[in-house]
Tab-separated table of C-alpha atoms in Angstrom:
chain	number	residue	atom	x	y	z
A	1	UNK	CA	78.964	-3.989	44.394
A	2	UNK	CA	79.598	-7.326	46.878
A	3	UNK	CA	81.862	-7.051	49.722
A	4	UNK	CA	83.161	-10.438	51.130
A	5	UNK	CA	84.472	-10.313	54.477
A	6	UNK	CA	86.735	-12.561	56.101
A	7	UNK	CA	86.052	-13.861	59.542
A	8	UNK	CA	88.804	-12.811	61.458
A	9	UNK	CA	89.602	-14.467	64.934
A	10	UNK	CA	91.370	-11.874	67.635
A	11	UNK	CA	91.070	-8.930	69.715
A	12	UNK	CA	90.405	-5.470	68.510
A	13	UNK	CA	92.841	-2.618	68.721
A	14	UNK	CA	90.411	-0.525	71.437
A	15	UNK	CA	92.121	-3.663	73.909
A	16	UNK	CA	95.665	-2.560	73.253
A	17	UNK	CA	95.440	1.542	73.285
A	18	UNK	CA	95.233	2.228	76.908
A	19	UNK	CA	95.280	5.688	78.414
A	20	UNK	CA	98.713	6.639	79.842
A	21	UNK	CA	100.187	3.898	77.858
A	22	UNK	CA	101.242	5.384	74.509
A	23	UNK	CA	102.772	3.117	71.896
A	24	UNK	CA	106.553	3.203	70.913
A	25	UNK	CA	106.975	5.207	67.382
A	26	UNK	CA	108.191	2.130	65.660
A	27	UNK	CA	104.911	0.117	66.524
A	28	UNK	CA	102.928	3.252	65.565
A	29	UNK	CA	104.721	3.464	62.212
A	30	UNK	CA	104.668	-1.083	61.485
A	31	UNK	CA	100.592	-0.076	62.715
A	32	UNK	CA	100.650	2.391	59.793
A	33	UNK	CA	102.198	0.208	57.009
A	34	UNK	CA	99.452	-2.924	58.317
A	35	UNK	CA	96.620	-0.816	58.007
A	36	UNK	CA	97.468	1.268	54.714
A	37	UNK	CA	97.925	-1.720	52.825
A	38	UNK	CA	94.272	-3.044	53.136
A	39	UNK	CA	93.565	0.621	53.055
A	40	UNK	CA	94.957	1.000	49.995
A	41	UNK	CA	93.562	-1.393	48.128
A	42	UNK	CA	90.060	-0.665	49.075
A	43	UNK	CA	90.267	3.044	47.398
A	44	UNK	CA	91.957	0.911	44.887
A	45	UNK	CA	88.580	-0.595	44.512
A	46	UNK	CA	87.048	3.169	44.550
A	47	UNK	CA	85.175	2.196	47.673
A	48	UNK	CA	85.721	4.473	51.222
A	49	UNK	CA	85.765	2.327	54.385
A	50	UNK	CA	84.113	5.542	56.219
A	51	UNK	CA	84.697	4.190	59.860
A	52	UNK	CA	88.008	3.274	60.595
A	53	UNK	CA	88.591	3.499	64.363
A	54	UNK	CA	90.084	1.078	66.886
A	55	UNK	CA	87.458	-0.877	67.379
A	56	UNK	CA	87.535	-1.875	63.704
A	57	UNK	CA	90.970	-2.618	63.593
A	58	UNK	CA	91.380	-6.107	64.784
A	59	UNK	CA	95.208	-7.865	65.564
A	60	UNK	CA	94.216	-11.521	64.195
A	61	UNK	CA	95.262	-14.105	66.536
A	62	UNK	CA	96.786	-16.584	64.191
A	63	UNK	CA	99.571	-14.283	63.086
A	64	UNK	CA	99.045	-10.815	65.334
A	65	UNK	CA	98.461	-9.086	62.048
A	66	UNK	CA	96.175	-6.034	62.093
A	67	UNK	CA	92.966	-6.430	60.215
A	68	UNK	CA	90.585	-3.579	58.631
A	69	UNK	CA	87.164	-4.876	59.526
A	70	UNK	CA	83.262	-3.585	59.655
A	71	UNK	CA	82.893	-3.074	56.239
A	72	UNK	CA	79.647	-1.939	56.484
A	73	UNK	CA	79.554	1.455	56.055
A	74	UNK	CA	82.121	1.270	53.162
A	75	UNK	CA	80.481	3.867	50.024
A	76	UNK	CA	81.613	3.098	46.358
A	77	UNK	CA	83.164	6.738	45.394
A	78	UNK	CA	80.900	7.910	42.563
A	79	UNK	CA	78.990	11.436	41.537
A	80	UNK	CA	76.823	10.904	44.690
A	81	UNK	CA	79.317	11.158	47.126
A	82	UNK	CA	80.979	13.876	45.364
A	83	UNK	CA	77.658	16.089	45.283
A	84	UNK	CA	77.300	15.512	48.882
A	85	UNK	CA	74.239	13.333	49.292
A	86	UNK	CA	75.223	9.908	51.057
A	87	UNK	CA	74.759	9.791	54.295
A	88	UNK	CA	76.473	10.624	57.388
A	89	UNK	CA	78.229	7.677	58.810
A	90	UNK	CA	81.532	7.886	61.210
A	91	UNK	CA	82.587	8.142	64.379
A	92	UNK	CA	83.218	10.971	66.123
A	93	UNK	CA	86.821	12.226	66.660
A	94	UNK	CA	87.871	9.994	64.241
A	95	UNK	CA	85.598	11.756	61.390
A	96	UNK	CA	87.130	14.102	59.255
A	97	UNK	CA	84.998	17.384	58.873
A	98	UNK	CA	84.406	16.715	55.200
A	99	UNK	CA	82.714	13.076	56.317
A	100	UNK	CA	80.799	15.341	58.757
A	101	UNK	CA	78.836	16.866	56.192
A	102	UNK	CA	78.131	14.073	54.125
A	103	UNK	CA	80.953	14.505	51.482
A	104	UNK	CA	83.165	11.690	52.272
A	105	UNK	CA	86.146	11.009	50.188
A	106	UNK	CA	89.517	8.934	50.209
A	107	UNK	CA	91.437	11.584	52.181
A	108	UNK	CA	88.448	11.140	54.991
A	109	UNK	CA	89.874	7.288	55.834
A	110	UNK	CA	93.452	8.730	55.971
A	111	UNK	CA	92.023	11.318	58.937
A	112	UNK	CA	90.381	8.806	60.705
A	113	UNK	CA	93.549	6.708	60.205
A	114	UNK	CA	95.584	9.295	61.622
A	115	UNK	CA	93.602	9.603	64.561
A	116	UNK	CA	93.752	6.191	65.282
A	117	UNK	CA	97.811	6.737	65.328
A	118	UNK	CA	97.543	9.800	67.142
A	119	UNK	CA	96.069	8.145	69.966
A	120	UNK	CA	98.020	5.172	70.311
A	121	UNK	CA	101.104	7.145	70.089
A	122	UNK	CA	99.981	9.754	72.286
A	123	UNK	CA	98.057	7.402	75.068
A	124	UNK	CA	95.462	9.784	75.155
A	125	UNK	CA	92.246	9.115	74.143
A	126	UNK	CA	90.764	11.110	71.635
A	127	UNK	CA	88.564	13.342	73.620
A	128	UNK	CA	91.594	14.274	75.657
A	129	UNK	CA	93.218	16.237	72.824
A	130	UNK	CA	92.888	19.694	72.189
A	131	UNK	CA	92.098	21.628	68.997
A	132	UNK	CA	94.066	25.014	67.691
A	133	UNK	CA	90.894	26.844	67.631
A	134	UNK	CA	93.249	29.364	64.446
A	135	UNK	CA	93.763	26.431	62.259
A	136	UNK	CA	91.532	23.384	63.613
A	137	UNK	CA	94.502	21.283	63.975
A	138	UNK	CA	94.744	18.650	66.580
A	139	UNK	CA	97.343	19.686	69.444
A	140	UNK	CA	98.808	16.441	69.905
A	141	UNK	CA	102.567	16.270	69.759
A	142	UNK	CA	102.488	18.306	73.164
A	143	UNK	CA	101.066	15.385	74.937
A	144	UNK	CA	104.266	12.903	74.290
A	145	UNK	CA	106.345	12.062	76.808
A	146	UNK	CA	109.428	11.364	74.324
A	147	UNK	CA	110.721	12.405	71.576
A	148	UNK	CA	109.759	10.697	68.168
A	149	UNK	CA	111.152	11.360	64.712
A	150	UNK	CA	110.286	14.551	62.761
A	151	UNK	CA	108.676	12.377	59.542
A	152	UNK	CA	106.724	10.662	61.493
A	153	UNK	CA	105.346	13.610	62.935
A	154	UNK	CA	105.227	15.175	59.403
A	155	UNK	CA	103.023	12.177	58.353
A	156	UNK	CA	100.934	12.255	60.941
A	157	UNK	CA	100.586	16.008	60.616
A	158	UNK	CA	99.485	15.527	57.087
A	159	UNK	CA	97.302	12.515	57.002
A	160	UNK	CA	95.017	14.544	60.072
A	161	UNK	CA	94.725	17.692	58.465
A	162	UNK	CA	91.886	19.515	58.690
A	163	UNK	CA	91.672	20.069	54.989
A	164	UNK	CA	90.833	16.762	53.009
A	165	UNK	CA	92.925	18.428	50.092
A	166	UNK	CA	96.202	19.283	52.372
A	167	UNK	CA	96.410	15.548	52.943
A	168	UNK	CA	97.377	12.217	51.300
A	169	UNK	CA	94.531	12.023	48.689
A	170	UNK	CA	94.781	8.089	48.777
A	171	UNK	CA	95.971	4.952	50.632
A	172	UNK	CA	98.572	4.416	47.990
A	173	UNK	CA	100.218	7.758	48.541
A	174	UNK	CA	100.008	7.322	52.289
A	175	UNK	CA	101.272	3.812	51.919
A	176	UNK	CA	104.530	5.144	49.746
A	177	UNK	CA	105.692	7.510	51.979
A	178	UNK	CA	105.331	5.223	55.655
A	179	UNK	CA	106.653	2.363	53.870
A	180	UNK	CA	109.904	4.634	52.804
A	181	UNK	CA	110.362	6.014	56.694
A	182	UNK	CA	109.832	1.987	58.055
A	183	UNK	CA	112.967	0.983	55.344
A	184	UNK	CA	114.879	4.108	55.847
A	185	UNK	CA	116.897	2.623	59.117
A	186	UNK	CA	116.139	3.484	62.234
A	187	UNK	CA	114.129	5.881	63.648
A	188	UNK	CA	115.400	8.831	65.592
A	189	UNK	CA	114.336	11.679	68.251
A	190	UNK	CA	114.773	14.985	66.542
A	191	UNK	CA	111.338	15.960	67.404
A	192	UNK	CA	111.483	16.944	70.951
A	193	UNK	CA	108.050	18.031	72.350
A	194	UNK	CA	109.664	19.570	75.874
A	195	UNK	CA	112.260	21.331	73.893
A	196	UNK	CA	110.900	24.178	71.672
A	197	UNK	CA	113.952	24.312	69.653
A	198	UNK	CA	114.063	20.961	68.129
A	199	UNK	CA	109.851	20.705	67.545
A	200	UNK	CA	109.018	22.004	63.947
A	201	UNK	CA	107.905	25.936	63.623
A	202	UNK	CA	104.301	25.174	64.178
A	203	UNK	CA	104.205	23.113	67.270
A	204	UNK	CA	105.997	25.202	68.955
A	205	UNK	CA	104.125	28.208	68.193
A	206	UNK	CA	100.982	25.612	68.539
A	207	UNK	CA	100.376	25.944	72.449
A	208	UNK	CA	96.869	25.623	73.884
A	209	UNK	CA	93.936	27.522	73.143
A	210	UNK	CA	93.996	28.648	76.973
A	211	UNK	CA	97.796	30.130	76.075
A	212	UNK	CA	96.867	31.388	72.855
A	213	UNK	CA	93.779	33.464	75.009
A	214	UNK	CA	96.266	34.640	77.180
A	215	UNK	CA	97.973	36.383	74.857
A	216	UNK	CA	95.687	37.753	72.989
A	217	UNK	CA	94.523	39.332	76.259
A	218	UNK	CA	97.692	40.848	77.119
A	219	UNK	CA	97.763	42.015	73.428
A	220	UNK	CA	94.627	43.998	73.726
A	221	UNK	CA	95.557	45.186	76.772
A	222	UNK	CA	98.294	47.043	75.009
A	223	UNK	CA	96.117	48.983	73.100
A	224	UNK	CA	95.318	52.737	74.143
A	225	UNK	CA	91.311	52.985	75.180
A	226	UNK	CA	89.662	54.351	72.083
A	227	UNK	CA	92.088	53.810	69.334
A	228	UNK	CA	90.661	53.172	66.155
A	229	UNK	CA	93.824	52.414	64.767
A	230	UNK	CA	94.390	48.791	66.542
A	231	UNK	CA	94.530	46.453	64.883
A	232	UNK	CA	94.285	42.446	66.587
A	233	UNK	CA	97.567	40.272	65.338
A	234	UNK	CA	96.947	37.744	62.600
A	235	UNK	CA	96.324	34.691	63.099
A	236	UNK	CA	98.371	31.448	63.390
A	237	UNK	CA	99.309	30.831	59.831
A	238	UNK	CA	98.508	27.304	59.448
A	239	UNK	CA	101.994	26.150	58.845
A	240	UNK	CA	103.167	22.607	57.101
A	241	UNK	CA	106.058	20.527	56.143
A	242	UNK	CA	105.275	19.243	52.881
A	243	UNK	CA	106.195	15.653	52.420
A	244	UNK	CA	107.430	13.888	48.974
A	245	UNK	CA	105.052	10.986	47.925
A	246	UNK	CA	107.180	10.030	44.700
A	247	UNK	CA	108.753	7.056	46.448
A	248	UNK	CA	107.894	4.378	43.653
A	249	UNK	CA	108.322	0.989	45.548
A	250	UNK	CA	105.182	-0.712	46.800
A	251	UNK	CA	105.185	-3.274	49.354
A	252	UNK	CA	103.977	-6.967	48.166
């Protein structure tokens, strides 16, 4: 396999995503749709980029579009990867846990994707965000300081799931479903992080671990000295809005 790369002429993304200076949801989604399309084409191509992060995402001066670059560590998907023995090449916090382990696949560059999207709408930097120790999933919608729509946070909710099978198992079906939400009309505020009643079921139950070992402790504490009988309270069922990816219109 030969990869040709363009030379591209601009300034990566990791000079736009400053801390305390999150993104507005439209950019974040218009980021999405620029950076699934080359995305999409490459598993197209059965190849995995296997680094996407900001400082491989480059806005090209001549037109400000965003670029995929730093091909490489891209891996043609064959038997080899599927068995487990390529190597282990990423970046952590952007690195699915799948990648981690040598068994990179398709869903691995949506993750890392995600992330990227994550912290440019957030204005937090990766490191910053915390991690549901129950379900592994990245606390992130409590560290908005507006509102953004409820698909978007569906989408992003999906695409950086901890399971590579619980999300979008290729840049096409990724590309489908952000490219519906950017022509559905504007997008609204129904997904209020300060207000518990308007976030979806598992954000809101989806405080920090520090919370979540709080109550636990005052759980236990409930329980008579020596009872056998006591049992500890499940765990946070790892909760998800499942998101159509029928939508059969592809962007040219």
């Amino acid at each position: 396999m030969f990869l040709v790369q363009e030379y591209v002429q601009g300034l990566s993304l990791r000079q736009e995503i400053y801390p305390g200076q999150p993104w507005p949801q439209d950019q974040v989604v218009q980021f999405l749709l620029s950076t699934l399309r080359p995305l999409a084409i490459v598993h197209e191509n059965r190849t995995i980029h296997r680094d996407i992060k900001p400082d491989n995402l480059m806005r090209r001066l001549k037109d400000q579009q965003i670029m995929l670059i730093d091909f490489g560590a891209v891996k043609e998907f064959t038997s080899t990867v599927i068995a487990g023995s390529t190597k282990i090449i990423g970046s952590p916090g952007y690195m699915a846990r799948e990648q981690a382990i040598g068994k990179p696949c398709f869903a691995s560059d949506i993750y890392s994707l995600g992330m990227v999207a994550i912290e440019a709408l957030t204005g937090c930097f990766i490191g910053q965000l915390h991690t549901d120790p129950h379900t592994d999933r990245v606390l992130w919608l409590e560290e908005l300081t507006r509102p953004i729509d409820r698909r978007l946070y569906e989408i992003l909710e999906k695409m950086t799931a901890p399971k590579a099978s619980d999300r979008y198992a290729h840049g096409v079906d990724a590309l489908q479903v952000v490219y519906k939400l950017a022509n559905a009309g504007s997008l609204l505020t129904d997904c209020d992080p300060s207000n518990p009643q308007q976030t979806p079921k598992v954000i809101a139950s989806a405080i920090t671990w520090v919370q979540k070992a709080q109550k636990m402790t005052n759980y236990l504490q409930q329980i008579p000295q020596g009872n056998p009988e006591g049992n500890s309270p499940n765990p946070c069922p790892n909760l998800q809005s499942p998101i159509p990816s029928s939508y059969a219109i592809y962007p040219h």
